[in-house]
Every structure is written in structure tokens, then in C-alpha cells.
GROMACS .gro file of C-alpha atoms in nm:
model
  399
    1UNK     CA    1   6.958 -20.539  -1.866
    2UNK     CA    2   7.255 -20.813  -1.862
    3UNK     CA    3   7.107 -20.935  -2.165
    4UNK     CA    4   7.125 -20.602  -2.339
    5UNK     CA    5   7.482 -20.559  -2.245
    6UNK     CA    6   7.623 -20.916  -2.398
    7UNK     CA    7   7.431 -20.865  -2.697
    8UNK     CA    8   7.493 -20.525  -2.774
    9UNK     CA    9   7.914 -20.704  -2.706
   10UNK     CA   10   7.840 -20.980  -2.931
   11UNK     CA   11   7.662 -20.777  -3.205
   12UNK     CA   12   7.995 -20.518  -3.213
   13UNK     CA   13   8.225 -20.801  -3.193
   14UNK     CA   14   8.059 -20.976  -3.507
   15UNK     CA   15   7.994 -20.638  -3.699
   16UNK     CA   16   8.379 -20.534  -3.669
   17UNK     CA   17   8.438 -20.916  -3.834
   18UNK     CA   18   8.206 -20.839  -4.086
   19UNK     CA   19   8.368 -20.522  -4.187
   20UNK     CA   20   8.749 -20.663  -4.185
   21UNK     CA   21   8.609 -20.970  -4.408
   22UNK     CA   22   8.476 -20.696  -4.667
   23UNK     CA   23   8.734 -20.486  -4.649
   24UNK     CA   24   9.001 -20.772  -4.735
   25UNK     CA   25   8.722 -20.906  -4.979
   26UNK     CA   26   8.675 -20.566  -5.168
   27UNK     CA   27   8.912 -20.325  -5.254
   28UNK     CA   28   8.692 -20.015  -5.217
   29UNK     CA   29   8.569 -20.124  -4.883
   30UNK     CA   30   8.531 -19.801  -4.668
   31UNK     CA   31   8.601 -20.001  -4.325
   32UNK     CA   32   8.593 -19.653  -4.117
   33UNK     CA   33   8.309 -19.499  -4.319
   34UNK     CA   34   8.109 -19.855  -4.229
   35UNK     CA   35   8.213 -19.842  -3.827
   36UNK     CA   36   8.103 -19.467  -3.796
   37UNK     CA   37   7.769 -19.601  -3.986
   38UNK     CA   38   7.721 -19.825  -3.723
   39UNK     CA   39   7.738 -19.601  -3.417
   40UNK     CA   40   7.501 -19.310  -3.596
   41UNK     CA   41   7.253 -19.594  -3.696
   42UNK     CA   42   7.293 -19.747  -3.299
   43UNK     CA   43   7.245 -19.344  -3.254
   44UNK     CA   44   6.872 -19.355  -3.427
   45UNK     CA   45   6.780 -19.667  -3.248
   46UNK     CA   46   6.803 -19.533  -2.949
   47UNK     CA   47   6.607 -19.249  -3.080
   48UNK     CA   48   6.336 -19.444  -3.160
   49UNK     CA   49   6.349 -19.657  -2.819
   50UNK     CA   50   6.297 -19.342  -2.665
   51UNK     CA   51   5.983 -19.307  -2.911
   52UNK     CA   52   5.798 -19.579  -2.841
   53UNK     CA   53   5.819 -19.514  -2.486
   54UNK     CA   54   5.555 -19.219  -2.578
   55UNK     CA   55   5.444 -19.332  -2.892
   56UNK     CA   56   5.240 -19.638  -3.048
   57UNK     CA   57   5.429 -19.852  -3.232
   58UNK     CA   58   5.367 -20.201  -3.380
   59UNK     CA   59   5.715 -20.345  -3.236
   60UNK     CA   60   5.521 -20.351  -2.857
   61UNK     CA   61   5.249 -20.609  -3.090
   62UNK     CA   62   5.485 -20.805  -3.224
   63UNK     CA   63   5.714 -20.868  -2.935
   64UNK     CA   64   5.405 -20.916  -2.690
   65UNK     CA   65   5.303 -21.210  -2.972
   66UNK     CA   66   5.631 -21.351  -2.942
   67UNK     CA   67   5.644 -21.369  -2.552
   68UNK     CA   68   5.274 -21.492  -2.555
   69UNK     CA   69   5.344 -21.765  -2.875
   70UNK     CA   70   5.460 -22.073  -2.608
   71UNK     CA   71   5.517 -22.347  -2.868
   72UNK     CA   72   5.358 -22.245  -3.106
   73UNK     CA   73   5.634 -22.150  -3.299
   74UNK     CA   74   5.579 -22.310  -3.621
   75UNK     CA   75   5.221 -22.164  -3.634
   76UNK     CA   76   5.404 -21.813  -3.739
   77UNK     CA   77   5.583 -21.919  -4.015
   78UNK     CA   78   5.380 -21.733  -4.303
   79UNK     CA   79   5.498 -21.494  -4.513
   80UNK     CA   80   5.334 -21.107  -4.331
   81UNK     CA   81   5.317 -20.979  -4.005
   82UNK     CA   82   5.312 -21.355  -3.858
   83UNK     CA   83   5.683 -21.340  -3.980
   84UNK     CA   84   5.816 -21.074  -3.761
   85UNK     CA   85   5.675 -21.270  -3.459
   86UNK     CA   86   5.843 -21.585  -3.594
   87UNK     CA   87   6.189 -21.431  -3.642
   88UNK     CA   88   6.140 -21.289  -3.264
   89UNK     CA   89   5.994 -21.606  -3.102
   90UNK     CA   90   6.355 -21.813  -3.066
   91UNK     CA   91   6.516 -21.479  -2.936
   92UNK     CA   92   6.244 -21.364  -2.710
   93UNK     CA   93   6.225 -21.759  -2.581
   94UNK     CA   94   6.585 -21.704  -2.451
   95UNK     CA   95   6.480 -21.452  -2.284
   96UNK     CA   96   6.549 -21.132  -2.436
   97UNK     CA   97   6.425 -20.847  -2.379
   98UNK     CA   98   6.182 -20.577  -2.586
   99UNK     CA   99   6.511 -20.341  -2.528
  100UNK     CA  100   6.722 -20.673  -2.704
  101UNK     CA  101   6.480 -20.761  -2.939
  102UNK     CA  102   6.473 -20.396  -3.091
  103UNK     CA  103   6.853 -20.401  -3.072
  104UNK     CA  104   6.911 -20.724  -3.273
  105UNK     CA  105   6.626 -20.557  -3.543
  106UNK     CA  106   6.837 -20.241  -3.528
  107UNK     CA  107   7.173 -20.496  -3.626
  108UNK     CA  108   6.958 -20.602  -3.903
  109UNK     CA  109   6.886 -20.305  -4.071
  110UNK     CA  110   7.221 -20.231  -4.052
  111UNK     CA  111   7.354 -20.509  -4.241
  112UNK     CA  112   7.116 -20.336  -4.488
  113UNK     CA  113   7.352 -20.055  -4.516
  114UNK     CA  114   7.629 -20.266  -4.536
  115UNK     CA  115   7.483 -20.398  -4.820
  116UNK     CA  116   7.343 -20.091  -4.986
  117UNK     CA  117   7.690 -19.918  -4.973
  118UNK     CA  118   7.792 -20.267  -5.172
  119UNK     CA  119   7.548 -20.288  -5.416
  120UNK     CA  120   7.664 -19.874  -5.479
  121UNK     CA  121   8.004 -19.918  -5.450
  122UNK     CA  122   8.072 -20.209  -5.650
  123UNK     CA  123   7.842 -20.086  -5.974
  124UNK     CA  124   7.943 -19.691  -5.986
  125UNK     CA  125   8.369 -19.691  -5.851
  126UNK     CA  126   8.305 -19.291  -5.959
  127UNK     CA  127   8.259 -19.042  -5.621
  128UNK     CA  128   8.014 -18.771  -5.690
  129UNK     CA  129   8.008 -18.462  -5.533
  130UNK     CA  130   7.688 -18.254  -5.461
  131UNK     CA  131   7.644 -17.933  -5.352
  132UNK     CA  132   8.043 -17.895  -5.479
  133UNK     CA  133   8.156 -18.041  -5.119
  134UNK     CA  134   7.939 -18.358  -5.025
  135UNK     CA  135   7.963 -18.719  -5.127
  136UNK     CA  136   7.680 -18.834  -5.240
  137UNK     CA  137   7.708 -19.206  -5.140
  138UNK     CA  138   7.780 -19.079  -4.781
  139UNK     CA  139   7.464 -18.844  -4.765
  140UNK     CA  140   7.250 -19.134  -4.913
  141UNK     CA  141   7.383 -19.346  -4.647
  142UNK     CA  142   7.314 -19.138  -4.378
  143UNK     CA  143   6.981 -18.988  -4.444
  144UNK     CA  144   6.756 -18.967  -4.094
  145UNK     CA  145   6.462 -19.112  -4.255
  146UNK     CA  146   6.603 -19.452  -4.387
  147UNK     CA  147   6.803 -19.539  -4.018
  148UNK     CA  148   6.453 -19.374  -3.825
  149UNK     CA  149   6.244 -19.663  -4.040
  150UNK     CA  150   6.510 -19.972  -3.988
  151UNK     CA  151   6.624 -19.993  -3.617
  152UNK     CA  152   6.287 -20.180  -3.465
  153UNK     CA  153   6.116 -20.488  -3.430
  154UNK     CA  154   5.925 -20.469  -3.721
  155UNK     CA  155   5.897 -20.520  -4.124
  156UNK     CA  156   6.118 -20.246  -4.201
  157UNK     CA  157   6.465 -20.372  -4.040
  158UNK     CA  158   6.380 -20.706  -4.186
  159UNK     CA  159   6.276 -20.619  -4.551
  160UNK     CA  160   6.532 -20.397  -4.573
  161UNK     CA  161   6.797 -20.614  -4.512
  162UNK     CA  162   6.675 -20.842  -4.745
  163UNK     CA  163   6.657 -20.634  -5.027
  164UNK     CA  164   6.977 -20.477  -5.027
  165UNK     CA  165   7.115 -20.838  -4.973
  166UNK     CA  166   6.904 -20.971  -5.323
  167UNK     CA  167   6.971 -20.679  -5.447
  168UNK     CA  168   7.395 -20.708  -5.391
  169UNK     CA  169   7.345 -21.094  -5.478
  170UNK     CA  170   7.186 -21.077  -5.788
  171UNK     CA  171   7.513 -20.902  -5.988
  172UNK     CA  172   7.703 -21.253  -5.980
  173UNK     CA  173   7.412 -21.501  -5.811
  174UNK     CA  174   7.650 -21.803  -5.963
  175UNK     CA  175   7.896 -21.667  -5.701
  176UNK     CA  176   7.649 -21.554  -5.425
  177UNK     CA  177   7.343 -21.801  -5.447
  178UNK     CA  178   7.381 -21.823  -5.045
  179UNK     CA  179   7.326 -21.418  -4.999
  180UNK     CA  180   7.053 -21.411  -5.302
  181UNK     CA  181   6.838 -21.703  -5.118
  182UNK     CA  182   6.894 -21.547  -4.755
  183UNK     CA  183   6.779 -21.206  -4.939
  184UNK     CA  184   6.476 -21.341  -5.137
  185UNK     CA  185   6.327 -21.553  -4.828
  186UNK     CA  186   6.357 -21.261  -4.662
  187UNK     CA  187   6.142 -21.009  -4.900
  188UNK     CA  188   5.909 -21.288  -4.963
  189UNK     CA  189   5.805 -21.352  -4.622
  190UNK     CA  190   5.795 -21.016  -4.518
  191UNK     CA  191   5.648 -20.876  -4.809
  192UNK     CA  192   5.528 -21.135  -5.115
  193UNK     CA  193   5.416 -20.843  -5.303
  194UNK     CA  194   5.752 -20.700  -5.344
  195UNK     CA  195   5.929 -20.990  -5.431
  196UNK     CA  196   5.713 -21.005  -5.712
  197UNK     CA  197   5.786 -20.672  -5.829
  198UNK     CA  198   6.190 -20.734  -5.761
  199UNK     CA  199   6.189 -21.047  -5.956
  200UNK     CA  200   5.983 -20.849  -6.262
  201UNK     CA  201   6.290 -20.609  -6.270
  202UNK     CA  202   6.529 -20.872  -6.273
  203UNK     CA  203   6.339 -21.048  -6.563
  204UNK     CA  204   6.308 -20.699  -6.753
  205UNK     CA  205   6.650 -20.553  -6.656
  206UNK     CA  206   6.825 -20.908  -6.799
  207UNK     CA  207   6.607 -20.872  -7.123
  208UNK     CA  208   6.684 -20.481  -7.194
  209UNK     CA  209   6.967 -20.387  -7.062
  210UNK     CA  210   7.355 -20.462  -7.105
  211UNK     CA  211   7.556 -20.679  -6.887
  212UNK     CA  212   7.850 -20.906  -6.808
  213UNK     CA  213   7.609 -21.201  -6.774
  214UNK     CA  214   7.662 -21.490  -6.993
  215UNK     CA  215   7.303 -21.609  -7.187
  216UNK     CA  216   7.313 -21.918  -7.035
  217UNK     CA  217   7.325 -21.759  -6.613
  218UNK     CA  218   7.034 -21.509  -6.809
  219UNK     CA  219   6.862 -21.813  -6.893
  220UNK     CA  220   6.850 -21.999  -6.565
  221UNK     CA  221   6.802 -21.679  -6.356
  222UNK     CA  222   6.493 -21.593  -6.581
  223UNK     CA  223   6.352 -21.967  -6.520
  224UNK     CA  224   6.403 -21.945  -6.182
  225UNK     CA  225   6.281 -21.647  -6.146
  226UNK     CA  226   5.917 -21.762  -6.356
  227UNK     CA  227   5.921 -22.043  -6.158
  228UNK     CA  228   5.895 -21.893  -5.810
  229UNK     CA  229   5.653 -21.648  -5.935
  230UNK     CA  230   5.442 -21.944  -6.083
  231UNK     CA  231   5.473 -22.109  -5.762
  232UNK     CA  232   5.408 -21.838  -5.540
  233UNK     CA  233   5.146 -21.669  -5.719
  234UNK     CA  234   4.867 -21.820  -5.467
  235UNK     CA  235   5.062 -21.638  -5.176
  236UNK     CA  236   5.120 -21.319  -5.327
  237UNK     CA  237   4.759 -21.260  -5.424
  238UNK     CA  238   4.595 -21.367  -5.080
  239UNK     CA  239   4.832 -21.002  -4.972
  240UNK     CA  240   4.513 -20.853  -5.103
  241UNK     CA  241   4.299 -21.158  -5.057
  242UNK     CA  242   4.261 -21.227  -5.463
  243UNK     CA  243   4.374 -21.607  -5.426
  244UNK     CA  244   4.034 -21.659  -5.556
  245UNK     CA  245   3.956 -21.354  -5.738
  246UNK     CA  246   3.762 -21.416  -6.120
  247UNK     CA  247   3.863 -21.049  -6.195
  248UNK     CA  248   4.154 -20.962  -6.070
  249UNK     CA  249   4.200 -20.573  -6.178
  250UNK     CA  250   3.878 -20.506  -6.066
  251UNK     CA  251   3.893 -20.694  -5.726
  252UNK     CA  252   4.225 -20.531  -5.659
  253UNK     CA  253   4.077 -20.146  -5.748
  254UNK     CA  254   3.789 -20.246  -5.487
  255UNK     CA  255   4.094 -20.362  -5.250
  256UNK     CA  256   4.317 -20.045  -5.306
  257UNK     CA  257   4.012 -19.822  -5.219
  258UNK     CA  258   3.933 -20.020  -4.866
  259UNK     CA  259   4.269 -19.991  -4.773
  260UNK     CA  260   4.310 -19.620  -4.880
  261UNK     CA  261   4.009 -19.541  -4.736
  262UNK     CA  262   4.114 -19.741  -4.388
  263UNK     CA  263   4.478 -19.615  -4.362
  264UNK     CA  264   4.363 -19.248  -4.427
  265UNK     CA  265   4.110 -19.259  -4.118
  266UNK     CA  266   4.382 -19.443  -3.876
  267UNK     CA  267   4.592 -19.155  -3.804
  268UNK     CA  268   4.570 -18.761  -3.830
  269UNK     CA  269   4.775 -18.703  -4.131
  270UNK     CA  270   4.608 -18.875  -4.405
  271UNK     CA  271   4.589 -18.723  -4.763
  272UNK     CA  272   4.327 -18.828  -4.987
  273UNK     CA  273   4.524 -18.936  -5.298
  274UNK     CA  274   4.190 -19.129  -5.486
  275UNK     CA  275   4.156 -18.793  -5.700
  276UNK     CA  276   4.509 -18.768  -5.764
  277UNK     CA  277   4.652 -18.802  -6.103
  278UNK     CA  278   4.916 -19.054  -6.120
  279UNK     CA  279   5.253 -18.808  -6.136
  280UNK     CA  280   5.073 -18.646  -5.813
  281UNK     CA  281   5.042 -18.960  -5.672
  282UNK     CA  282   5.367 -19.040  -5.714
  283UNK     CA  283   5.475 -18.670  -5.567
  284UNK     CA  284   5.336 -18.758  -5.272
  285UNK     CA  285   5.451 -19.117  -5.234
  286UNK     CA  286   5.822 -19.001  -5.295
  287UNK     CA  287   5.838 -18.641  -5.184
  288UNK     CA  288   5.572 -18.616  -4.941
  289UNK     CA  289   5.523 -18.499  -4.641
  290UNK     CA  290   5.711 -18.154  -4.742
  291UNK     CA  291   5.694 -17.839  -4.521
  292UNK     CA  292   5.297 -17.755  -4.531
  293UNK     CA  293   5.244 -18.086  -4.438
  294UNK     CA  294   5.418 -18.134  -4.147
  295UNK     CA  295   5.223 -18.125  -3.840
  296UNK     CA  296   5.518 -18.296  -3.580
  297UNK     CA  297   5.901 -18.238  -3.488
  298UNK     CA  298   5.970 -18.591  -3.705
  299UNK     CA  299   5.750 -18.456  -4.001
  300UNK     CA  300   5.958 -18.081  -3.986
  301UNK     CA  301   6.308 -18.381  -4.049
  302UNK     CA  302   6.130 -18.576  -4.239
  303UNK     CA  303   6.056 -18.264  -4.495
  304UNK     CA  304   6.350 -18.162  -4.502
  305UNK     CA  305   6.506 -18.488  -4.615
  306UNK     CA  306   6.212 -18.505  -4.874
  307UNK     CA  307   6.343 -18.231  -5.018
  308UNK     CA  308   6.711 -18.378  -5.088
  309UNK     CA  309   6.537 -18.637  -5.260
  310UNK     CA  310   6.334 -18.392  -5.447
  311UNK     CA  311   6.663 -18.208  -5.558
  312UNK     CA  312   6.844 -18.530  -5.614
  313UNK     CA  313   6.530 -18.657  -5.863
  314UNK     CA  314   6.531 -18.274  -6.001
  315UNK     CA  315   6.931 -18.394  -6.165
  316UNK     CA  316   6.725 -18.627  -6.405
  317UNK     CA  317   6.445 -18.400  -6.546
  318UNK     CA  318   6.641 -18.398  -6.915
  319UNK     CA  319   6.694 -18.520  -7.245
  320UNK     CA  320   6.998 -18.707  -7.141
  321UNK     CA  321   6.849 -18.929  -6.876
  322UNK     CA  322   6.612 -19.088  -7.146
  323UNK     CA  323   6.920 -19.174  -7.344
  324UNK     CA  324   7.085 -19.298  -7.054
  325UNK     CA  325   6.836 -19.498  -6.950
  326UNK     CA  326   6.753 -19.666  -7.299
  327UNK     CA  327   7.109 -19.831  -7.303
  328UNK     CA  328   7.175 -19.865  -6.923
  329UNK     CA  329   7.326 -20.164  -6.785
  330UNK     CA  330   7.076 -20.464  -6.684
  331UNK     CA  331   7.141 -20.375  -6.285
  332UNK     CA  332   7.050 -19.995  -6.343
  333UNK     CA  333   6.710 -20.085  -6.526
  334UNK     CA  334   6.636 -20.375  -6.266
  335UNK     CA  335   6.677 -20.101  -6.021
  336UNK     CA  336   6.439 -19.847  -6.198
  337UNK     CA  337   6.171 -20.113  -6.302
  338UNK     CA  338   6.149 -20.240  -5.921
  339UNK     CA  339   6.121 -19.840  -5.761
  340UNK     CA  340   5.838 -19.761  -6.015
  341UNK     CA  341   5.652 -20.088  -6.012
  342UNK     CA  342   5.652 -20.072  -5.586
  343UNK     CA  343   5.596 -19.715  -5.580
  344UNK     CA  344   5.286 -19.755  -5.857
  345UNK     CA  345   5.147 -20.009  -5.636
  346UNK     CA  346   5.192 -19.819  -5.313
  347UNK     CA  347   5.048 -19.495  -5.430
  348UNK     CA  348   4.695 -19.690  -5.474
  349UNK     CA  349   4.718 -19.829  -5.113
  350UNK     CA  350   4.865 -19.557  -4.914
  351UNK     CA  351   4.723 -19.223  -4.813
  352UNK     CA  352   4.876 -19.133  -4.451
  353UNK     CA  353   5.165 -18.962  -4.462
  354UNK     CA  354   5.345 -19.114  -4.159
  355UNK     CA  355   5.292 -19.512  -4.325
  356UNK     CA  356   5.427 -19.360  -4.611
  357UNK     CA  357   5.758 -19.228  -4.471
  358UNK     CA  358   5.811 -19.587  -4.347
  359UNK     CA  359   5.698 -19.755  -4.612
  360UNK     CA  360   5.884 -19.615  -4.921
  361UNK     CA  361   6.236 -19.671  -4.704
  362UNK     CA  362   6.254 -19.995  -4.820
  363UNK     CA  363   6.256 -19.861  -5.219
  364UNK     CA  364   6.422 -19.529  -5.260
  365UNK     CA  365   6.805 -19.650  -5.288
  366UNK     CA  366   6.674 -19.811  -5.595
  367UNK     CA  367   6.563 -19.440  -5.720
  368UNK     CA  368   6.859 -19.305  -5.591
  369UNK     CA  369   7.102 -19.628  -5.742
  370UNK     CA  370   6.943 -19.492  -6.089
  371UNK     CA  371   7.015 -19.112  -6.017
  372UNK     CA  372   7.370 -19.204  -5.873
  373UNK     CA  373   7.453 -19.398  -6.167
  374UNK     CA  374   7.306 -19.147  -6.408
  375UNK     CA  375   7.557 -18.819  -6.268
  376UNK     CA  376   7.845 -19.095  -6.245
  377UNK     CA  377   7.839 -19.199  -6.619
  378UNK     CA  378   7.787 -18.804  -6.720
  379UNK     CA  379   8.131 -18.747  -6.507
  380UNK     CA  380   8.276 -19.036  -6.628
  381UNK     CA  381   8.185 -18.902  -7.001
  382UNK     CA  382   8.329 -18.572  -6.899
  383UNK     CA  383   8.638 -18.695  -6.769
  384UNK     CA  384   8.672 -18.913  -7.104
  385UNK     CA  385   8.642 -18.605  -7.271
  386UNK     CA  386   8.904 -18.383  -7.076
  387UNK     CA  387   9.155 -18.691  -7.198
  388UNK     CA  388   9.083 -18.685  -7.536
  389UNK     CA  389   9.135 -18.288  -7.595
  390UNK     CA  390   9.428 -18.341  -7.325
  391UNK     CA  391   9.580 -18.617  -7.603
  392UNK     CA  392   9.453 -18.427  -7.900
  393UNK     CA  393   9.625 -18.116  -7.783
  394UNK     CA  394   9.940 -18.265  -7.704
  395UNK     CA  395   9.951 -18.423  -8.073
  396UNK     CA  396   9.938 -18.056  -8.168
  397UNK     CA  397  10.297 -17.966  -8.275
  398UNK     CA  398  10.401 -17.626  -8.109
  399UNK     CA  399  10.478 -17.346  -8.360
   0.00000   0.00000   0.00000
């Protein structure tokens, strides 16, 4: 337990650091906003402590691979569950605990946050209301679901972080090559797959949309970016074991089915999306489990947060939005082409409802970056608006 109580020290001391750096560093830095994000997402890692103490849960696998892994270190360092071990090993070697181990995951996650609430911030400076009373940077920051899915020893904590750190990066990567690398590595050893998809919305969002970006940063961001795919293509493949494939679509349909067809029969809630049609796969990848599905106390949360998503994606059903995103900034269509492209290739592979609540954490801020930015340029038009009839009418002479 003394380990648990100098880390759990050490993490806080570093954290409130990290938040005075940013908050010198960034005008908009909410420093308080960030501490009491901290406690509630310390608050859901204990909750799910407490849930693997009754429940499965692939952190007990990883962490009993760690303690068992001697010096065999090096032997873990491939990109997929191997990866989680290896990040562990050097902790659990020191002798930390499963209790510490989860904890330091949990810290990880949270830098995620950090990072999200960046990567929002620093793109749309415009506060949105919902409901007529609630920030909606605040509620996306403290959904359930997303903390639930990022405070253990696993791929979540870890993938997460690394996104949202890419992801922050990538606006100026001449200024933050440091935090981009950190962030790729991450989301390539955790998942290959994904990097893949994040780099394809960098190269798309730099091709289509607008941005600050001289051609020349375009240039060498879109070269590096082909050349890691080139030279990772080997490693992103074997994810579905088509290093060697002749026929790759076909080979990966074959693939998708197994998989479906194995995740549905590993737990009690699967959903047999094969039949779907692709809008009702995506339903259920984004918005599923809702009420009628939910056959547990975390499902009955877990629909209920579904449908604030459902209500938030509802705000872009219109004319407007297509507009919008025709001429949207580069960072707004990297965002949208990386949340379709992941959730496309998830809705082939998944089909239990639990994996799926933990698996689309790690994409819906880039759905919800879109919507966010979406409602702030419509205010932001409005407010334009209001000026110009406010100037227009005080041109008016009065009679």
C-alpha cells in the first residue's frame, strides 16, 4: 500500500505542474476546471477498481504478464496487446502494485483529457451552451463513459492519451514534433490500425480543407506521413493477419466475419450486425447500447449517455452542416475523416455491445470536435450578424 500512497503524491504533485505550465502557456487554460477533472476522473478509477474486484477484466492479464515477464522485457515490444505488458513491465519490476499499476494507467488517460480540452479549446475560443444552461466542452469532458473506459491497465488509457496528444500536436507539428512523436508511437503500438486511419485524415484534411499551414510544412507532413504508412504497412496488415494476403478485400471480409462472429459469442450482449445496413451499423457502433438494450446497472449509464450523443449528432442532420463541412478548416475535416474511417472499420469487427462501449471511447471527441465546431461557427455567424444590423442601425440617422 506504501507504494500506492507515494505514487498517488507524486502523480498530484506532477499533474498540478502540468496544469500551472498550461495555464501560463495558454491563455484560455481552465486551471480549476482541469484540477476538478482530475479528482472526478481519480473518482471513476476507483469505480472501476472496485469492478474488477467482481468482474473480468483484461488489466488482471496484462499485469499478471508483466509480473511473470522476468527479463524478458524486450520480447514485448510489438505494437498490440504485447505493448500494454511492455509499458507495465519497468513499473511492475519496481515493484508496484496491480492497485499502482491501474493508478499510473488512470494518470494516463487523464493527460488525455488534458489534451482533449486543448485540442477543443485552442481550435473553437467560442463557449456553447446546450440545453440553454450547460457548457458543452464541460459535459463532453465529463461524460461517464469516456473516464469508465480510460482509468485501467489496458489499451484504452494508453491509446487515448496518444491520440488526443497527435491529435493537439498535429495543429503546429513544426512547434510540437516532441508531443506529435510521443502521440503517434503511442497509437501505433497500441493500435497500428488506427494510426493508419489518423494519418489518412491528416493527408485528406491538409488536401481539402483550409488552414494556417504554409505548403511547404503541408508538403513534408504529407511525405512523412506516406512514408510511415509505406513503412509500416507490413505491421498494420498482420492486425488482421493480411501481411501476406493476394486479395486483400476479400481476406479482410473473411477476417471481419471470424471476428464478428467470435466477439458476438464471448459475452451475453452481442448483436448480430452482419445483416445490418451500413447507417444501422453505424447506429449501433455510435449510439448503441440505448435503453432496450441494456441488460446491467453500467448499460442503464451507459444509455443514457448514448443518448446525449444521439442528441448532440441530431444538431447536424441539415442543409447547413454539408456547407459547413465542404469549406471547413483542414483540422475539422482531419477530425471527421478519422471518426468515420475508425468507426467504418469497427462496425465490421464488432458486434458485443460492452467491447463496443470501450472501444469507440477512443474516437468520439473527433465526432463531437466536428459537431462542436459546427454550432460554434453558426454562433459565431450569428453574433457577426447581430454587429452588422447593430452598425447598420446606428448609421441610420434618427428622424
Amino acid at each position: 500500500m506504501i507504494d500506492f500512497i507515494i505514487v498517488f503524491i507524486l502523480l498530484l504533485v506532477v499533474t498540478q505542474k502540468l496544469l500551472a505550465s498550461l495555464s501560463k502557456k495558454f491563455a484560455f487554460f481552465d486551471k480549476s476546471l482541469m484540477q476538478k477533472l482530475y479528482w472526478y476522473h481519480l473518482f471513476f478509477f476507483g469505480i472501476y477498481y472496485l469492478y474488477t474486484l467482481y468482474n473480468p477484466s483484461d488489466s488482471k492479464q496484462y499485469y499478471l504478464v508483466a509480473q511473470n515477464a522476468g527479463e524478458e522485457w524486450s520480447l514485448f515490444f510489438e505494437s498490440g496487446t504485447k505493448f500494454v505488458s511492455f509499458v507495465a513491465i519497468p513499473f511492475v519490476s519496481m515493484g508496484f502494485s496491480y492497485l499502482t499499476m491501474m493508478l499510473v494507467c488512470s494518470w494516463f488517460g487523464y493527460i488525455g483529457f488534458v489534451y482533449a480540452y486543448l485540442y477543443f479549446r485552442e481550435n473553437i475560443p467560442i463557449d456553447i451552451k446546450i440545453f440553454k444552461r450547460y457548457n458543452l466542452l464541460t459535459v463532453l469532458l465529463f461524460l461517464p463513459n469516456m473516464h469508465f473506459w480510460t482509468v485501467s491497465l489496458g489499451k484504452g488509457s494508453l491509446i487515448f492519451m496518444g491520440l488526443m496528444l497527435f491529435t493537439y500536436a498535429v495543429k503546429f507539428p513544426q512547434k510540437r514534433i516532441v508531443t506529435l512523436l510521443i502521440g503517434g508511437f503511442f497509437v501505433y503500438m497500441v493500435r497500428p490500425h488506427v494510426m493508419l486511419f489518423v494519418l489518412v485524415g491528416v493527408m485528406i484534411g491538409l488536401l481539402t480543407g483550409r488552414g494556417k499551414l504554409t505548403t511547404g510544412v503541408k508538403i513534408l507532413i504529407l511525405a512523412m506521413s506516406l512514408g510511415f504508412l509505406f513503412a509500416a504497412s507490413n505491421s498494420i496488415l498482420a492486425v488482421a493477419k493480411l501481411e501476406n494476403s493476394e486479395n486483400v478485400v476479400d481476406d479482410f471480409e473473411q477476417f471481419s466475419e471470424k471476428r464478428s462472429v467470435g466477439l458476438s459469442e464471448s459475452a451475453g450482449s452481442g448483436v448480430d450486425m452482419s445483416s445490418y445496413a451500413l447507417p444501422f451499423k453505424f447506429f449501433t457502433f455510435w449510439f448503441r447500447p440505448l435503453f432496450i438494450d441494456s441488460p446491467s446497472l453500467l448499460g442503464v449509464f451507459s444509455s443514457l449517455e448514448n443518448l446525449i450523443y444521439l442528441l448532440l449528432f441530431a444538431k447536424i442532420l441539415n442543409r447547413g452542416f454539408i456547407r459547413f463541412i465542404r469549406k471547413a478548416p483542414y483540422m475539422v475535416k482531419m477530425s471527421a475523416i478519422v471518426f468515420l474511417l475508425t468507426s467504418f472499420a469497427m462496425t465490421f469487427v464488432m458486434s458485443n455491445l460492452g467491447i463496443i462501449m470501450r472501444q469507440k471511447s477512443m474516437v468520439m471527441y473527433f465526432g463531437f470536435f466536428v459537431i462542436y465546431y459546427f454550432l460554434a461557427q453558426k454562433e459565431f455567424n450569428k453574433r457577426q450578424q447581430q454587429k452588422q444590423r447593430a452598425y447598420e442601425m446606428a448609421l441610420i440617422p434618427n428622424p
